[in-house]
């Protein structure tokens, strides 16, 4: 039988640079983490596999911020502030930000233009002197000892390179760095089933007057089309909404499963390949139906994003795992570093199931404990964003952009505090972290007055 593995010879790897803070992944968490660390005066490098920032928000065509707002006793408030506010203002100045819109009559979301997001994120990095390394895939680690990372290995067009740092922050969404360093992680529910991915796309050429509020009528039209045997849809709960210009709409309609009916696994290249091709095929099928909706007759697919939208892969095991009870019960924590106002949003087979904290009885947001950013077993690593320490259901809520910005900002400040105190992130004074976050304009809960306005 031919061997199943080959041995790669050992080699000397050039050192790209030595930093105080290295952040892997430039989504909402990584953007906020790197700005926070650099703003505290730390030499910071943000490494991203693509040539632009935004994470799923740009690379997967999400084009919509959720979780920036909370429904506080029936009133809407923007509860994620801080670095997210700076980024939003920059997107707005480029003319790329929509006014917030209601979702399910219960919560707000806010659409944006991907080009504006990319440009605004570049500007934000430059303003805070974050070093950037694009087109570099984090591919391995070299450990200083069992509990400390010495260098992150990246694969680039120039070959493999090493980046040394005092502190690392994993914002890869997939927990790539943490997993390579040996941090324990979980994938999916108790049975390994993950939230289903979707291929987002955008349509242009829509007649905005004729289309009106088509997002309200589309679900019934879908049911009718299925009942008539004209179309079959991979899921209910389609989201079809206008972007800033009413002639352009985003479509969140698809759901990608493997032959066994389970969610495509975003950690397996063969499944990802199947998901990308299947996603584009489903986009065309969705488009064939959408062209029958009044106002959409002359529309066309203007954008299919660079990659399939992955909602969930690894979630690291940290000092605390945020749960669905925490989300639905609007939990408070002594070590709160930010808040999440988005409900449980479970992308299950054939459907999307939302569960909200009671409205208007509840305050509509849970606090995010610092402990969910602290991975087991590694001293100089923080993990922020959708791969932070959460249960499967907890992650279905706090994975959205708002909470990821909040987690990232806290991780960046915590990294800087740990460097100035010459201690590990686990040992920093959490009160100091909370104080700095508040001074910088973040809302962390803990009895702080809820910010007014949207
Ligand atoms: C289809 C879909 C629809 C969604 N809809 C919404 C929505 O409407 N609103 C909302 O707020 N959220 C939505 N979400 C969720 C949200 O977009 C993500 O959960 C959020 O972007 C997570 O932020 P993050 O920073 O943790 O990770 P990500 O956004 O996943 O960013 C991770 C970044 O790390 C990079 N990266 C990964 N691995 C490596 C590596 N090894 N080396 C180098 N770089 C690496 C990636 O390229 C990426 O840029 C949606 C998600 C999907 C998939």
CSV table of C-alpha atoms and ligand atoms in Angstrom, one decimal:
chain,number,residue,atom,x,y,z
A,1,UNK,CA,0.0,0.0,0.0
A,2,UNK,CA,1.4,3.5,-0.9
A,3,UNK,CA,2.2,5.6,2.2
A,4,UNK,CA,-0.4,8.1,3.3
A,5,UNK,CA,2.0,10.8,4.4
A,6,UNK,CA,5.3,12.2,3.3
A,7,UNK,CA,8.0,13.7,5.5
A,8,UNK,CA,8.8,17.4,4.9
A,9,UNK,CA,12.5,18.2,5.5
A,10,UNK,CA,13.3,20.7,8.2
A,11,UNK,CA,14.3,24.1,6.9
A,12,UNK,CA,15.4,27.5,8.1
A,13,UNK,CA,12.6,30.1,7.9
A,14,UNK,CA,13.3,33.8,7.5
A,15,UNK,CA,11.9,36.1,10.3
A,16,UNK,CA,9.6,38.7,8.8
A,17,UNK,CA,9.5,40.8,11.9
A,18,UNK,CA,9.3,41.0,15.7
A,19,UNK,CA,6.3,42.6,17.2
A,20,UNK,CA,4.7,43.3,20.6
A,21,UNK,CA,1.2,42.3,19.4
A,22,UNK,CA,0.4,40.1,16.3
A,23,UNK,CA,-3.3,39.7,15.3
A,24,UNK,CA,-4.3,37.0,12.9
A,25,UNK,CA,-7.4,37.8,10.8
A,26,UNK,CA,-8.8,41.1,9.7
A,27,UNK,CA,-12.5,40.7,10.3
A,28,UNK,CA,-14.4,42.9,12.9
A,29,UNK,CA,-12.6,41.3,15.8
A,30,UNK,CA,-9.1,41.6,14.2
A,31,UNK,CA,-9.7,45.2,13.1
A,32,UNK,CA,-10.7,46.3,16.6
A,33,UNK,CA,-8.0,44.2,18.3
A,34,UNK,CA,-5.2,45.6,16.2
A,35,UNK,CA,-6.4,49.3,16.5
A,36,UNK,CA,-6.8,48.9,20.2
A,37,UNK,CA,-3.3,47.5,20.7
A,38,UNK,CA,-1.6,50.0,18.3
A,39,UNK,CA,-3.5,52.9,19.9
A,40,UNK,CA,-2.0,51.9,23.2
A,41,UNK,CA,1.5,52.4,21.7
A,42,UNK,CA,2.3,48.7,21.0
A,43,UNK,CA,4.1,47.7,17.8
A,44,UNK,CA,1.2,45.8,16.2
A,45,UNK,CA,1.0,43.7,13.0
A,46,UNK,CA,-2.3,42.5,11.5
A,47,UNK,CA,-2.0,39.5,9.3
A,48,UNK,CA,-4.8,38.7,6.8
A,49,UNK,CA,-4.9,36.0,4.1
A,50,UNK,CA,-6.8,38.2,1.6
A,51,UNK,CA,-5.8,41.7,0.3
A,52,UNK,CA,-8.5,43.6,2.2
A,53,UNK,CA,-10.1,43.8,5.6
A,54,UNK,CA,-13.6,43.1,6.8
A,55,UNK,CA,-13.7,39.3,7.3
A,56,UNK,CA,-17.0,37.6,6.4
A,57,UNK,CA,-18.4,41.2,6.1
A,58,UNK,CA,-16.5,41.8,2.9
A,59,UNK,CA,-15.0,38.4,1.9
A,60,UNK,CA,-18.3,36.6,2.1
A,61,UNK,CA,-20.5,39.6,1.0
A,62,UNK,CA,-22.4,39.9,4.3
A,63,UNK,CA,-22.8,43.7,3.7
A,64,UNK,CA,-24.8,44.2,6.9
A,65,UNK,CA,-23.9,44.9,10.6
A,66,UNK,CA,-25.9,43.0,13.2
A,67,UNK,CA,-25.4,43.2,16.9
A,68,UNK,CA,-24.5,46.9,17.0
A,69,UNK,CA,-27.9,47.6,18.6
A,70,UNK,CA,-30.0,46.2,21.4
A,71,UNK,CA,-33.7,46.4,22.0
A,72,UNK,CA,-33.6,47.8,25.6
A,73,UNK,CA,-37.1,47.5,27.1
A,74,UNK,CA,-38.7,48.1,23.7
A,75,UNK,CA,-36.3,51.0,22.7
A,76,UNK,CA,-33.4,50.8,20.3
A,77,UNK,CA,-30.0,51.8,21.4
A,78,UNK,CA,-26.5,51.4,19.7
A,79,UNK,CA,-24.7,49.4,22.4
A,80,UNK,CA,-21.5,48.7,20.5
A,81,UNK,CA,-19.4,51.9,20.4
A,82,UNK,CA,-15.7,52.5,20.7
A,83,UNK,CA,-13.6,51.5,17.7
A,84,UNK,CA,-16.7,50.3,15.8
A,85,UNK,CA,-18.0,53.9,15.9
A,86,UNK,CA,-14.8,55.2,14.4
A,87,UNK,CA,-15.1,52.6,11.6
A,88,UNK,CA,-18.8,53.3,10.9
A,89,UNK,CA,-18.1,57.1,10.7
A,90,UNK,CA,-15.4,56.4,8.1
A,91,UNK,CA,-17.7,54.2,6.1
A,92,UNK,CA,-20.4,56.8,6.3
A,93,UNK,CA,-18.0,59.6,5.1
A,94,UNK,CA,-17.5,57.5,2.0
A,95,UNK,CA,-21.3,57.4,1.5
A,96,UNK,CA,-21.4,53.6,2.1
A,97,UNK,CA,-23.6,53.3,5.2
A,98,UNK,CA,-27.3,52.8,5.3
A,99,UNK,CA,-29.6,54.0,8.1
A,100,UNK,CA,-30.3,51.2,10.5
A,101,UNK,CA,-33.3,49.1,9.5
A,102,UNK,CA,-35.7,46.9,11.6
A,103,UNK,CA,-35.3,43.1,11.5
A,104,UNK,CA,-38.4,41.0,12.4
A,105,UNK,CA,-39.8,44.2,14.0
A,106,UNK,CA,-37.6,43.5,17.0
A,107,UNK,CA,-34.0,44.6,16.4
A,108,UNK,CA,-31.9,46.9,14.2
A,109,UNK,CA,-29.3,46.0,11.6
A,110,UNK,CA,-27.3,48.3,9.4
A,111,UNK,CA,-26.2,47.7,5.8
A,112,UNK,CA,-23.1,49.0,4.2
A,113,UNK,CA,-21.2,48.9,0.9
A,114,UNK,CA,-18.2,46.5,0.8
A,115,UNK,CA,-15.9,48.8,-1.1
A,116,UNK,CA,-16.5,51.6,1.4
A,117,UNK,CA,-15.9,49.1,4.3
A,118,UNK,CA,-12.5,48.0,2.8
A,119,UNK,CA,-11.4,51.5,2.2
A,120,UNK,CA,-12.5,52.8,5.6
A,121,UNK,CA,-10.7,49.8,7.3
A,122,UNK,CA,-7.5,50.7,5.5
A,123,UNK,CA,-7.8,54.3,6.6
A,124,UNK,CA,-8.5,53.2,10.2
A,125,UNK,CA,-5.3,51.0,10.2
A,126,UNK,CA,-3.2,53.8,8.8
A,127,UNK,CA,-4.6,56.4,11.3
A,128,UNK,CA,-3.5,54.1,14.2
A,129,UNK,CA,-0.2,53.0,12.7
A,130,UNK,CA,-1.1,49.3,12.5
A,131,UNK,CA,1.3,47.4,10.3
A,132,UNK,CA,-0.4,45.2,7.8
A,133,UNK,CA,0.6,42.0,6.1
A,134,UNK,CA,-1.9,40.9,3.4
A,135,UNK,CA,-1.8,37.8,1.4
A,136,UNK,CA,-0.3,35.8,4.3
A,137,UNK,CA,-2.0,32.7,5.6
A,138,UNK,CA,-1.3,31.8,9.2
A,139,UNK,CA,-0.2,28.2,8.9
A,140,UNK,CA,1.6,27.1,12.0
A,141,UNK,CA,3.3,28.1,15.2
A,142,UNK,CA,6.7,27.6,16.9
A,143,UNK,CA,6.4,27.3,20.6
A,144,UNK,CA,8.8,28.9,23.1
A,145,UNK,CA,7.7,26.3,25.7
A,146,UNK,CA,4.5,24.4,26.2
A,147,UNK,CA,2.4,27.4,27.3
A,148,UNK,CA,4.0,30.2,25.2
A,149,UNK,CA,4.0,30.9,21.4
A,150,UNK,CA,7.3,32.1,20.0
A,151,UNK,CA,6.4,32.7,16.4
A,152,UNK,CA,3.5,32.4,13.9
A,153,UNK,CA,4.4,30.9,10.6
A,154,UNK,CA,2.8,32.4,7.5
A,155,UNK,CA,2.7,31.1,4.0
A,156,UNK,CA,3.2,33.9,1.4
A,157,UNK,CA,4.0,34.3,-2.3
A,158,UNK,CA,7.6,34.8,-1.0
A,159,UNK,CA,7.5,31.5,0.8
A,160,UNK,CA,7.1,30.6,4.4
A,161,UNK,CA,8.0,33.3,6.9
A,162,UNK,CA,8.0,33.6,10.7
A,163,UNK,CA,6.6,36.5,12.8
A,164,UNK,CA,7.6,36.8,16.4
A,165,UNK,CA,5.6,38.5,19.0
A,166,UNK,CA,5.1,38.9,22.7
A,167,UNK,CA,1.4,38.5,22.5
A,168,UNK,CA,-0.8,36.9,19.8
A,169,UNK,CA,-4.5,37.5,19.2
A,170,UNK,CA,-6.4,34.9,17.2
A,171,UNK,CA,-9.2,36.6,15.3
A,172,UNK,CA,-9.1,34.2,12.4
A,173,UNK,CA,-12.8,33.2,13.0
A,174,UNK,CA,-11.7,29.6,12.7
A,175,UNK,CA,-9.3,29.6,15.7
A,176,UNK,CA,-6.5,28.6,13.3
A,177,UNK,CA,-3.7,30.0,15.5
A,178,UNK,CA,-5.1,28.7,18.8
A,179,UNK,CA,-5.6,25.2,17.3
A,180,UNK,CA,-2.1,25.1,15.9
A,181,UNK,CA,-0.8,26.1,19.4
A,182,UNK,CA,-2.7,23.2,21.0
A,183,UNK,CA,-5.6,25.0,22.5
A,184,UNK,CA,-8.6,22.6,23.0
A,185,UNK,CA,-11.6,23.5,20.9
A,186,UNK,CA,-15.2,22.4,20.1
A,187,UNK,CA,-16.9,22.2,16.7
A,188,UNK,CA,-20.6,22.4,16.3
A,189,UNK,CA,-23.4,21.1,18.6
A,190,UNK,CA,-23.0,17.9,20.7
A,191,UNK,CA,-23.3,16.0,17.5
A,192,UNK,CA,-20.7,18.1,15.6
A,193,UNK,CA,-23.4,19.8,13.5
A,194,UNK,CA,-22.5,23.4,12.7
A,195,UNK,CA,-24.5,26.4,11.7
A,196,UNK,CA,-25.1,26.1,7.9
A,197,UNK,CA,-23.1,28.3,5.7
A,198,UNK,CA,-24.6,30.5,2.9
A,199,UNK,CA,-23.4,32.0,-0.3
A,200,UNK,CA,-24.4,35.7,-0.2
A,201,UNK,CA,-24.9,37.7,-3.4
A,202,UNK,CA,-26.2,41.0,-4.5
A,203,UNK,CA,-28.6,42.0,-7.3
A,204,UNK,CA,-28.6,45.2,-9.2
A,205,UNK,CA,-31.1,46.7,-11.7
A,206,UNK,CA,-34.1,46.6,-9.4
A,207,UNK,CA,-36.9,49.0,-9.7
A,208,UNK,CA,-37.1,50.4,-6.2
A,209,UNK,CA,-40.6,51.9,-6.5
A,210,UNK,CA,-42.1,48.7,-7.9
A,211,UNK,CA,-40.2,46.5,-5.5
A,212,UNK,CA,-41.3,48.6,-2.5
A,213,UNK,CA,-41.0,46.5,0.7
A,214,UNK,CA,-40.6,43.3,-1.2
A,215,UNK,CA,-38.8,41.7,1.8
A,216,UNK,CA,-42.2,41.5,3.4
A,217,UNK,CA,-43.9,39.6,0.5
A,218,UNK,CA,-41.0,37.4,-0.7
A,219,UNK,CA,-41.5,34.7,2.0
A,220,UNK,CA,-45.2,34.2,0.9
A,221,UNK,CA,-44.2,34.3,-2.8
A,222,UNK,CA,-41.6,31.6,-2.0
A,223,UNK,CA,-44.2,29.4,-0.3
A,224,UNK,CA,-46.5,29.8,-3.3
A,225,UNK,CA,-43.8,29.0,-5.8
A,226,UNK,CA,-42.9,25.8,-3.9
A,227,UNK,CA,-46.5,24.8,-3.6
A,228,UNK,CA,-46.9,25.3,-7.4
A,229,UNK,CA,-43.9,23.1,-7.9
A,230,UNK,CA,-42.1,25.9,-9.7
A,231,UNK,CA,-39.1,26.2,-7.3
A,232,UNK,CA,-37.5,24.4,-4.4
A,233,UNK,CA,-35.6,26.4,-1.9
A,234,UNK,CA,-32.8,25.1,0.4
A,235,UNK,CA,-34.2,27.1,3.4
A,236,UNK,CA,-36.9,29.3,4.7
A,237,UNK,CA,-36.1,32.6,6.3
A,238,UNK,CA,-34.7,34.2,3.2
A,239,UNK,CA,-33.3,37.8,3.7
A,240,UNK,CA,-33.6,40.0,0.7
A,241,UNK,CA,-33.1,43.7,1.5
A,242,UNK,CA,-32.1,46.9,-0.2
A,243,UNK,CA,-28.6,48.3,0.1
A,244,UNK,CA,-27.9,52.1,0.2
A,245,UNK,CA,-29.1,52.5,-3.3
A,246,UNK,CA,-32.5,51.0,-3.8
A,247,UNK,CA,-31.5,49.5,-7.1
A,248,UNK,CA,-29.2,47.1,-5.4
A,249,UNK,CA,-30.3,44.4,-2.9
A,250,UNK,CA,-28.4,41.8,-0.9
A,251,UNK,CA,-29.7,38.3,-0.9
A,252,UNK,CA,-29.1,35.9,2.0
A,253,UNK,CA,-31.1,33.0,0.6
A,254,UNK,CA,-28.9,29.9,0.3
A,255,UNK,CA,-27.9,27.0,2.6
A,256,UNK,CA,-25.1,24.6,1.9
A,257,UNK,CA,-25.1,21.0,3.0
A,258,UNK,CA,-23.0,18.0,2.2
A,259,UNK,CA,-24.4,14.7,0.8
A,260,UNK,CA,-25.3,13.6,4.3
A,261,UNK,CA,-27.5,16.8,4.8
A,262,UNK,CA,-25.2,18.2,7.4
A,263,UNK,CA,-23.7,21.7,7.2
A,264,UNK,CA,-20.6,22.0,4.9
A,265,UNK,CA,-17.6,21.9,7.2
A,266,UNK,CA,-15.6,25.1,6.8
A,267,UNK,CA,-12.4,23.4,8.1
A,268,UNK,CA,-12.4,20.8,5.2
A,269,UNK,CA,-11.1,22.0,1.8
A,270,UNK,CA,-13.0,19.3,-0.1
A,271,UNK,CA,-16.2,20.3,1.5
A,272,UNK,CA,-15.4,24.0,1.0
A,273,UNK,CA,-14.9,23.3,-2.7
A,274,UNK,CA,-18.3,21.6,-2.9
A,275,UNK,CA,-19.8,24.5,-0.9
A,276,UNK,CA,-18.4,27.2,-3.2
A,277,UNK,CA,-19.7,25.6,-6.3
A,278,UNK,CA,-23.0,24.6,-4.8
A,279,UNK,CA,-23.4,28.1,-3.4
A,280,UNK,CA,-23.1,29.7,-6.8
A,281,UNK,CA,-25.5,27.2,-8.2
A,282,UNK,CA,-28.0,28.0,-5.5
A,283,UNK,CA,-27.5,31.7,-6.1
A,284,UNK,CA,-28.6,31.2,-9.7
A,285,UNK,CA,-31.6,29.2,-8.7
A,286,UNK,CA,-32.6,31.9,-6.2
A,287,UNK,CA,-32.1,34.5,-8.9
A,288,UNK,CA,-34.4,32.6,-11.2
A,289,UNK,CA,-37.1,32.9,-8.6
A,290,UNK,CA,-36.4,36.5,-7.6
A,291,UNK,CA,-36.7,37.7,-11.2
A,292,UNK,CA,-40.4,36.8,-10.9
A,293,UNK,CA,-40.9,39.2,-8.0
A,294,UNK,CA,-42.4,42.6,-9.1
A,295,UNK,CA,-39.6,45.1,-9.5
A,296,UNK,CA,-36.9,42.4,-10.0
A,297,UNK,CA,-37.7,41.6,-13.6
A,298,UNK,CA,-34.6,43.3,-15.0
A,299,UNK,CA,-32.3,42.6,-12.2
A,300,UNK,CA,-28.9,40.8,-12.6
A,301,UNK,CA,-26.3,39.3,-10.2
A,302,UNK,CA,-23.8,42.1,-9.7
A,303,UNK,CA,-21.7,40.4,-7.1
A,304,UNK,CA,-20.8,36.9,-5.9
A,305,UNK,CA,-18.3,37.3,-3.0
A,306,UNK,CA,-14.8,35.9,-2.9
A,307,UNK,CA,-15.8,33.1,-0.6
A,308,UNK,CA,-18.7,31.0,0.8
A,309,UNK,CA,-20.0,32.6,4.1
A,310,UNK,CA,-18.9,30.5,7.0
A,311,UNK,CA,-20.8,31.1,10.3
A,312,UNK,CA,-19.2,28.6,12.6
A,313,UNK,CA,-16.2,26.3,12.8
A,314,UNK,CA,-13.9,26.0,15.8
A,315,UNK,CA,-14.8,27.6,19.1
A,316,UNK,CA,-11.9,27.5,21.5
A,317,UNK,CA,-12.3,26.3,25.1
A,318,UNK,CA,-11.6,29.2,27.3
A,319,UNK,CA,-12.1,30.2,31.0
A,320,UNK,CA,-15.8,30.8,30.4
A,321,UNK,CA,-18.1,29.7,27.5
A,322,UNK,CA,-20.9,32.1,26.7
A,323,UNK,CA,-24.2,30.1,26.6
A,324,UNK,CA,-27.7,30.5,25.2
A,325,UNK,CA,-28.9,31.0,28.8
A,326,UNK,CA,-26.6,33.9,29.1
A,327,UNK,CA,-27.9,35.4,25.9
A,328,UNK,CA,-31.6,34.8,26.6
A,329,UNK,CA,-31.3,35.8,30.3
A,330,UNK,CA,-29.3,39.0,29.5
A,331,UNK,CA,-26.5,37.8,31.8
A,332,UNK,CA,-24.2,40.2,33.7
A,333,UNK,CA,-20.6,39.4,34.5
A,334,UNK,CA,-18.1,41.0,36.9
A,335,UNK,CA,-15.5,40.9,34.2
A,336,UNK,CA,-17.7,42.3,31.4
A,337,UNK,CA,-15.8,43.9,28.5
A,338,UNK,CA,-18.6,44.7,26.2
A,339,UNK,CA,-22.1,43.5,25.3
A,340,UNK,CA,-24.1,41.5,22.8
A,341,UNK,CA,-27.6,42.6,21.8
A,342,UNK,CA,-28.2,40.1,19.0
A,343,UNK,CA,-30.6,37.1,19.6
A,344,UNK,CA,-29.9,33.4,19.1
A,345,UNK,CA,-29.9,33.0,15.3
A,346,UNK,CA,-29.7,29.3,14.6
A,347,UNK,CA,-29.1,28.3,10.9
A,348,UNK,CA,-30.5,24.8,11.1
A,349,UNK,CA,-31.4,22.4,8.3
A,350,UNK,CA,-33.9,24.2,6.0
A,351,UNK,CA,-34.5,27.1,8.3
A,352,UNK,CA,-33.3,30.0,10.4
A,353,UNK,CA,-34.6,30.1,14.0
A,354,UNK,CA,-34.4,33.3,16.1
A,355,UNK,CA,-34.9,33.4,19.8
A,356,UNK,CA,-34.9,36.8,21.6
A,357,UNK,CA,-34.7,37.7,25.3
A,358,UNK,CA,-38.2,38.8,26.4
A,359,UNK,CA,-39.3,42.1,24.8
A,360,UNK,CA,-39.9,44.6,26.4
A,361,UNK,CA,-39.4,43.1,29.9
A,362,UNK,CA,-35.6,42.5,29.4
A,363,UNK,CA,-32.8,45.0,28.9
A,364,UNK,CA,-32.1,43.1,25.6
A,365,UNK,CA,-28.4,42.5,25.9
A,366,UNK,CA,-26.0,40.2,27.7
A,367,UNK,CA,-22.5,41.2,28.9
A,368,UNK,CA,-19.5,39.5,27.4
A,369,UNK,CA,-17.0,38.2,30.1
A,370,UNK,CA,-13.3,38.8,29.6
A,371,UNK,CA,-12.8,35.1,30.4
A,372,UNK,CA,-14.3,34.0,27.0
A,373,UNK,CA,-11.2,35.5,25.4
A,374,UNK,CA,-8.7,33.5,27.5
A,375,UNK,CA,-7.8,30.1,25.9
A,376,UNK,CA,-6.9,27.2,28.1
A,377,UNK,CA,-3.2,26.3,28.3
A,378,UNK,CA,-1.5,29.2,26.4
A,379,UNK,CA,-0.2,32.2,28.3
A,380,UNK,CA,0.5,34.8,25.6
A,381,UNK,CA,-2.6,34.3,23.5
A,382,UNK,CA,-6.1,35.9,23.4
A,383,UNK,CA,-8.9,34.7,21.1
A,384,UNK,CA,-11.6,37.1,19.9
A,385,UNK,CA,-14.6,37.0,17.5
A,386,UNK,CA,-16.7,34.1,16.4
A,387,UNK,CA,-14.1,31.5,17.5
A,388,UNK,CA,-14.0,32.8,21.1
A,389,UNK,CA,-15.1,30.6,24.0
A,390,UNK,CA,-18.9,30.0,23.6
A,391,UNK,CA,-21.3,27.2,23.4
A,392,UNK,CA,-22.8,26.3,20.0
A,393,UNK,CA,-26.0,28.2,20.8
A,394,UNK,CA,-24.2,31.1,22.5
A,395,UNK,CA,-22.1,31.5,19.4
A,396,UNK,CA,-25.1,31.7,17.1
A,397,UNK,CA,-25.8,35.1,18.8
A,398,UNK,CA,-22.5,36.6,19.7
A,399,UNK,CA,-20.8,35.6,16.4
A,400,UNK,CA,-22.3,38.7,14.6
A,401,UNK,CA,-20.2,41.8,13.9
A,402,UNK,CA,-21.2,43.9,16.9
A,403,UNK,CA,-20.0,41.5,19.6
A,404,UNK,CA,-16.9,40.7,17.5
A,405,UNK,CA,-15.9,44.4,17.5
A,406,UNK,CA,-16.4,44.5,21.2
A,407,UNK,CA,-14.4,41.4,21.9
A,408,UNK,CA,-11.6,42.5,19.6
A,409,UNK,CA,-11.3,45.9,21.2
A,410,UNK,CA,-11.1,44.3,24.6
A,411,UNK,CA,-8.5,41.8,23.5
A,412,UNK,CA,-6.3,44.6,22.0
A,413,UNK,CA,-6.5,46.7,25.2
A,414,UNK,CA,-5.8,43.6,27.3
A,415,UNK,CA,-2.7,42.7,25.3
A,416,UNK,CA,-1.3,46.2,25.8
A,417,UNK,CA,-2.1,46.1,29.5
A,418,UNK,CA,-0.4,42.7,29.9
A,419,UNK,CA,2.7,44.1,28.1
A,420,UNK,CA,2.9,47.2,30.3
A,421,UNK,CA,2.3,45.1,33.5
A,422,UNK,CA,4.8,42.4,32.3
A,423,UNK,CA,2.2,39.8,33.1
A,424,UNK,CA,0.1,37.4,31.1
A,425,UNK,CA,-3.4,38.4,29.8
A,426,UNK,CA,-4.9,36.1,32.3
A,427,UNK,CA,-3.3,38.0,35.2
A,428,UNK,CA,-4.1,41.6,34.3
A,429,UNK,CA,-6.4,43.6,36.5
A,430,UNK,CA,-9.8,43.4,34.9
A,431,UNK,CA,-11.0,46.6,36.6
A,432,UNK,CA,-8.2,48.4,34.7
A,433,UNK,CA,-9.2,46.9,31.4
A,434,UNK,CA,-12.8,47.9,32.0
A,435,UNK,CA,-11.7,51.4,33.0
A,436,UNK,CA,-9.6,51.9,29.8
A,437,UNK,CA,-12.4,50.5,27.6
A,438,UNK,CA,-14.9,53.0,29.1
A,439,UNK,CA,-12.4,55.9,28.7
A,440,UNK,CA,-12.0,55.0,25.1
A,441,UNK,CA,-15.8,55.2,24.5
A,442,UNK,CA,-16.7,51.6,24.6
A,443,UNK,CA,-20.0,50.5,26.3
A,444,UNK,CA,-19.3,47.5,28.5
A,445,UNK,CA,-22.5,47.2,30.6
A,446,UNK,CA,-21.8,46.9,34.3
A,447,UNK,CA,-24.3,49.5,35.2
A,448,UNK,CA,-22.9,52.1,32.7
A,449,UNK,CA,-25.7,54.3,31.3
A,450,UNK,CA,-26.9,52.7,28.0
A,451,UNK,CA,-25.8,55.0,25.1
A,452,UNK,CA,-28.5,57.0,23.6
A,453,UNK,CA,-29.2,57.1,19.9
A,454,UNK,CA,-28.6,54.9,16.9
B,1,LIG,C1,-23.7,34.2,5.2
B,1,LIG,C2,-23.5,35.0,6.4
B,1,LIG,C3,-24.3,36.0,6.8
B,1,LIG,C4,-24.1,36.8,7.9
B,1,LIG,N1,-24.9,37.8,8.1
B,1,LIG,C5,-24.5,38.7,9.1
B,1,LIG,C6,-25.1,40.0,9.2
B,1,LIG,O1,-26.1,40.3,8.5
B,1,LIG,N2,-24.6,40.8,10.1
B,1,LIG,C7,-23.6,40.5,11.0
B,1,LIG,O2,-23.2,41.3,11.8
B,1,LIG,N3,-23.0,39.3,10.9
B,1,LIG,C8,-23.4,38.4,10.0
B,1,LIG,N4,-22.8,37.2,9.8
B,1,LIG,C9,-21.7,36.9,10.8
B,1,LIG,C10,-20.5,37.7,10.8
B,1,LIG,O3,-20.2,38.2,9.5
B,1,LIG,C11,-19.3,37.0,11.3
B,1,LIG,O4,-19.6,36.1,12.3
B,1,LIG,C12,-18.2,38.0,11.7
B,1,LIG,O5,-17.7,38.6,10.6
B,1,LIG,C13,-17.2,37.3,12.5
B,1,LIG,O6,-16.1,38.2,12.8
B,1,LIG,P1,-14.7,37.7,13.1
B,1,LIG,O7,-13.8,38.9,13.1
B,1,LIG,O8,-14.7,36.8,14.3
B,1,LIG,O9,-14.3,36.7,11.9
B,1,LIG,P2,-14.4,36.8,10.4
B,1,LIG,O10,-15.3,37.9,9.9
B,1,LIG,O11,-14.6,35.4,9.9
B,1,LIG,O12,-12.9,37.3,10.0
B,1,LIG,C14,-11.8,36.4,10.0
B,1,LIG,C15,-10.7,36.9,9.2
B,1,LIG,O13,-9.5,36.1,9.3
B,1,LIG,C16,-9.0,35.8,8.1
B,1,LIG,N5,-8.3,34.5,8.3
B,1,LIG,C17,-8.9,33.3,8.6
B,1,LIG,N6,-8.0,32.4,8.7
B,1,LIG,C18,-6.8,32.9,8.5
B,1,LIG,C19,-5.5,32.5,8.4
B,1,LIG,N7,-5.2,31.2,8.8
B,1,LIG,N8,-4.5,33.3,8.1
B,1,LIG,C20,-4.8,34.6,7.7
B,1,LIG,N9,-6.0,35.1,7.8
B,1,LIG,C21,-7.0,34.3,8.1
B,1,LIG,C22,-10.2,35.7,7.2
B,1,LIG,O14,-9.8,35.9,5.8
B,1,LIG,C23,-11.0,36.9,7.7
B,1,LIG,O15,-10.7,38.1,7.1
B,1,LIG,C24,-23.0,36.4,8.7
B,1,LIG,C25,-22.1,35.4,8.4
B,1,LIG,C26,-22.4,34.7,7.3
B,1,LIG,C27,-21.4,33.6,7.0
